[in-house]
Amino acid sequence: MCINCLLCYSACPIIGLEPSFIGPAAIALARRYDQDNRDQGAGERLDILSGHDGIWQCTFVGECSEACPKSVDPAGAIQQYKLTGAFDWFRTLLPWGER
Amino acid sequence: MSAPSSYTLHHPKWFRHRVSVFWWLQKRSYTVFVLRELTSVFVALFAAFTLWQIRSAAAGEEAYAGLMARLGTPAFVVLNVVALAFLLFHSITWFNLAPKAMAVRIGGKRVPDLVIAGSNYVAWLVLSAAVAFILLAL
């Protein structure tokens, strides 16, 4: 459970280099809601997170998860989001795909 | 030293440290990360070598022997040894990271990391054996 210490933001070199990057803790939180079956906002979140400032800014340095004192593993969450985002994009290419 | 505050969509305003150009030298794990990113250059190089090899194989026996002679020169051997080292580093580090990206659930339970990384290694071995068989036996 994230305690909002933002150590992951301090450990992430991308945060320093790319001012617009949404960052590890926020994306990990978004992932947490995706896995909550009472939540309906996965598509809306994915739209924002697969944009320019989202998951693709992450180059998987992995230091956010190293720094996390509560073992939240934001790096893992971002990589899983990338997989979800990539599958979602492939789905739009298919003739029977949504959107 | 902090950068002047700027307003962006997802961070209305916040305190930020300026990152040095040499940030990747400040910590061992950052350096390993940058080296891992650099391995992609050698992956591209290996792919180019393979295409070159296929092209000369298609051009005939003489062209292929010429290419082999050129690849046997010390400069190419050193380049290939360095490229191989980077390629192994690339493959091993990425296979070890694969379980982070793939949270596979079967029957409500998450597949252990070791199984996901292990299946990548097995696929790697099988494909390498197939390529070796094609190159050596045929």
Coordinates of C-alpha atoms in Angstrom, one line a residue:
Chain A
M1 CA 0.0 0.0 0.0
C2 CA 1.5 3.3 -1.1
I3 CA 2.1 5.8 1.7
N4 CA 2.7 8.7 -0.7
C5 CA 6.3 9.2 0.4
L6 CA 7.3 9.9 -3.2
L7 CA 10.7 8.2 -2.8
C8 CA 10.0 6.6 -6.1
Y9 CA 9.8 10.1 -7.7
S10 CA 13.2 10.9 -6.2
A11 CA 14.7 7.7 -7.4
C12 CA 13.4 8.0 -11.0
P13 CA 15.9 9.7 -13.3
I14 CA 13.1 10.2 -15.9
I15 CA 11.2 12.5 -13.5
G16 CA 14.2 14.8 -13.5
L17 CA 14.7 14.6 -17.2
E18 CA 11.1 14.7 -18.4
P19 CA 9.1 17.3 -16.4
S20 CA 5.8 16.1 -17.9
F21 CA 6.1 12.4 -16.9
I22 CA 3.2 11.4 -14.7
G23 CA 5.5 9.3 -12.6
P24 CA 5.7 5.9 -10.8
A25 CA 3.4 6.3 -7.8
A26 CA 0.5 7.7 -9.8
I27 CA 0.7 5.0 -12.4
A28 CA 1.0 2.3 -9.7
L29 CA -2.2 3.7 -8.1
A30 CA -3.9 3.7 -11.5
R31 CA -2.9 0.0 -11.9
R32 CA -4.3 -0.7 -8.4
Y33 CA -7.7 0.6 -9.5
D34 CA -7.6 -1.4 -12.7
Q35 CA -7.4 -4.6 -10.6
D36 CA -10.4 -3.5 -8.4
N37 CA -13.4 -5.1 -10.0
R38 CA -15.7 -2.4 -8.5
D39 CA -13.9 0.2 -10.7
Q40 CA -15.1 1.1 -14.2
G41 CA -12.4 3.7 -15.2
A42 CA -9.7 1.5 -16.8
G43 CA -10.3 2.7 -20.3
E44 CA -10.2 6.4 -19.3
R45 CA -7.0 5.9 -17.3
L46 CA -5.4 4.0 -20.2
D47 CA -6.2 6.8 -22.6
I48 CA -4.3 9.3 -20.4
L49 CA -1.5 6.9 -19.5
S50 CA -0.8 5.8 -23.1
G51 CA -0.4 9.4 -24.1
H52 CA 2.8 11.3 -24.3
D53 CA 3.3 11.9 -20.6
G54 CA 2.4 8.4 -19.5
I55 CA 3.9 4.9 -19.4
W56 CA 6.0 5.2 -22.5
Q57 CA 8.2 7.8 -20.9
C58 CA 9.4 5.1 -18.5
T59 CA 12.5 3.3 -19.7
F60 CA 12.4 0.7 -16.8
V61 CA 15.4 1.8 -14.8
G62 CA 13.7 0.0 -12.0
E63 CA 14.9 2.3 -9.2
C64 CA 11.4 3.3 -8.1
S65 CA 10.7 -0.2 -6.9
E66 CA 14.1 -0.4 -5.2
A67 CA 13.4 2.8 -3.3
C68 CA 9.8 1.9 -2.3
P69 CA 9.7 1.2 1.5
K70 CA 6.3 -0.5 1.2
S71 CA 7.2 -2.9 -1.7
V72 CA 4.5 -1.5 -4.0
D73 CA 6.6 -2.2 -7.1
P74 CA 5.7 0.8 -9.3
A75 CA 8.2 -0.4 -12.0
G76 CA 6.3 -3.7 -12.4
A77 CA 3.0 -1.8 -12.5
I78 CA 4.2 0.5 -15.3
Q79 CA 5.6 -2.5 -17.4
Q80 CA 2.3 -4.3 -17.0
Y81 CA 0.5 -1.1 -18.1
K82 CA 2.8 -1.1 -21.2
L83 CA 1.7 -4.6 -22.0
T84 CA -2.0 -3.6 -21.6
G85 CA -1.5 -0.5 -23.7
A86 CA 0.2 -2.5 -26.5
F87 CA -2.5 -5.1 -26.6
D88 CA -5.1 -2.3 -26.6
W89 CA -3.4 -0.7 -29.5
F90 CA -3.3 -4.0 -31.4
R91 CA -7.0 -4.5 -30.8
T92 CA -7.7 -1.2 -32.6
L93 CA -5.9 -2.5 -35.7
L94 CA -8.2 -5.5 -36.0
P95 CA -11.3 -5.1 -38.2
W96 CA -13.6 -6.3 -35.4
G97 CA -11.7 -4.2 -32.8
E98 CA -13.5 -1.6 -30.7
R99 CA -13.2 2.2 -31.1
Chain B
M1 CA 19.6 23.6 -7.3
S2 CA 16.0 23.5 -8.4
A3 CA 14.7 24.3 -11.8
P4 CA 12.3 27.2 -12.0
S5 CA 8.8 26.0 -11.4
S6 CA 6.8 25.3 -14.5
Y7 CA 3.2 24.4 -15.1
T8 CA 2.4 21.1 -16.8
L9 CA -0.8 19.2 -17.2
H10 CA -0.3 16.5 -14.6
H11 CA 2.0 18.5 -12.2
P12 CA 0.5 21.9 -11.7
K13 CA 3.6 23.1 -9.7
W14 CA 6.2 21.3 -7.8
F15 CA 9.7 21.3 -6.5
R16 CA 12.2 19.6 -8.7
H17 CA 15.9 18.9 -8.7
R18 CA 17.8 19.5 -11.9
V19 CA 19.4 16.3 -13.1
S20 CA 23.0 16.3 -14.3
V21 CA 23.9 15.0 -17.7
F22 CA 26.0 12.5 -16.0
W23 CA 23.2 11.2 -13.7
W24 CA 23.9 7.7 -15.0
L25 CA 27.4 7.7 -13.4
Q26 CA 26.1 8.6 -9.9
K27 CA 24.9 5.1 -9.1
R28 CA 25.9 1.6 -10.2
S29 CA 22.4 0.6 -11.0
Y30 CA 21.9 3.6 -13.2
T31 CA 25.1 2.8 -15.1
V32 CA 24.0 -0.8 -15.6
F33 CA 20.7 0.5 -16.9
V34 CA 22.4 2.8 -19.4
L35 CA 24.6 -0.1 -20.5
R36 CA 21.5 -2.2 -20.9
E37 CA 20.0 0.5 -23.1
L38 CA 23.2 0.6 -25.2
T39 CA 23.0 -3.1 -25.9
S40 CA 20.3 -2.3 -28.4
V41 CA 23.0 -0.9 -30.7
F42 CA 24.7 -4.3 -30.7
V43 CA 21.4 -6.1 -31.3
A44 CA 20.9 -4.0 -34.4
L45 CA 24.5 -4.7 -35.4
F46 CA 24.0 -8.5 -35.1
A47 CA 20.8 -8.2 -37.2
A48 CA 22.7 -6.3 -39.8
F49 CA 25.5 -8.9 -39.9
T50 CA 22.9 -11.7 -40.3
L51 CA 21.2 -9.8 -43.2
W52 CA 24.7 -9.3 -44.8
Q53 CA 25.4 -13.0 -44.4
I54 CA 22.0 -14.0 -46.0
R55 CA 22.6 -11.6 -48.9
S56 CA 26.1 -13.0 -49.7
A57 CA 24.8 -16.6 -49.3
A58 CA 22.2 -15.8 -51.9
A59 CA 24.8 -14.2 -54.2
G60 CA 26.7 -17.4 -54.5
E61 CA 29.5 -19.5 -53.0
E62 CA 32.3 -17.0 -53.9
A63 CA 30.6 -14.1 -52.3
Y64 CA 30.0 -16.1 -49.2
A65 CA 33.6 -17.2 -48.9
G66 CA 34.7 -13.6 -49.4
L67 CA 32.4 -12.5 -46.6
M68 CA 33.7 -15.2 -44.3
A69 CA 37.3 -14.2 -45.0
R70 CA 36.4 -10.6 -44.2
L71 CA 34.6 -11.6 -41.0
G72 CA 37.7 -13.6 -40.0
T73 CA 39.9 -10.5 -39.7
P74 CA 40.9 -9.5 -36.2
A75 CA 38.9 -6.3 -36.2
F76 CA 35.7 -8.1 -37.0
V77 CA 36.4 -10.9 -34.5
V78 CA 36.9 -8.3 -31.7
L79 CA 33.8 -6.5 -32.8
N80 CA 31.8 -9.7 -32.8
V81 CA 33.1 -10.8 -29.4
V82 CA 32.2 -7.4 -27.9
A83 CA 28.8 -7.5 -29.6
L84 CA 28.2 -11.1 -28.3
A85 CA 29.0 -10.0 -24.7
F86 CA 26.5 -7.1 -25.0
L87 CA 23.9 -9.4 -26.5
L88 CA 24.2 -11.9 -23.7
F89 CA 23.9 -9.1 -21.2
H90 CA 20.9 -7.8 -23.1
S91 CA 19.1 -11.2 -23.2
I92 CA 19.9 -12.2 -19.6
T93 CA 18.9 -8.9 -18.0
W94 CA 15.7 -8.7 -20.1
F95 CA 14.7 -12.3 -19.4
N96 CA 15.2 -11.7 -15.7
L97 CA 13.0 -8.6 -15.9
A98 CA 10.2 -10.3 -17.9
P99 CA 8.3 -11.5 -14.9
K100 CA 7.8 -7.8 -13.8
A101 CA 6.0 -7.0 -17.0
M102 CA 4.0 -10.3 -17.3
A103 CA 1.7 -10.8 -14.4
V104 CA 0.1 -13.9 -15.8
R105 CA -2.8 -15.4 -13.7
I106 CA -3.9 -18.9 -14.2
G107 CA -6.9 -20.0 -12.1
G108 CA -6.8 -16.9 -10.0
K109 CA -3.2 -17.5 -9.0
R110 CA -0.2 -15.6 -10.3
V111 CA 2.3 -17.7 -12.2
P112 CA 5.6 -17.6 -10.2
D113 CA 8.4 -15.4 -11.6
L114 CA 10.7 -18.3 -12.0
V115 CA 8.3 -20.0 -14.4
I116 CA 8.0 -16.9 -16.6
A117 CA 11.7 -16.2 -16.7
G118 CA 12.4 -19.9 -17.1
S119 CA 10.1 -20.3 -20.1
N120 CA 11.9 -17.4 -21.8
Y121 CA 15.3 -19.1 -21.2
V122 CA 13.9 -22.4 -22.6
A123 CA 12.5 -20.6 -25.7
W124 CA 15.9 -18.9 -26.1
L125 CA 17.8 -22.3 -25.9
V126 CA 15.4 -24.0 -28.3
L127 CA 15.6 -21.2 -30.9
S128 CA 19.4 -21.0 -30.6
A129 CA 19.7 -24.8 -31.1
A130 CA 17.5 -24.6 -34.2
V131 CA 19.6 -21.8 -35.6
A132 CA 22.8 -23.7 -34.8
F133 CA 21.3 -26.8 -36.5
I134 CA 20.5 -24.8 -39.6
L135 CA 23.9 -23.2 -39.8
L136 CA 26.0 -26.2 -38.9
A137 CA 24.2 -29.3 -40.1
L138 CA 22.7 -28.1 -43.4

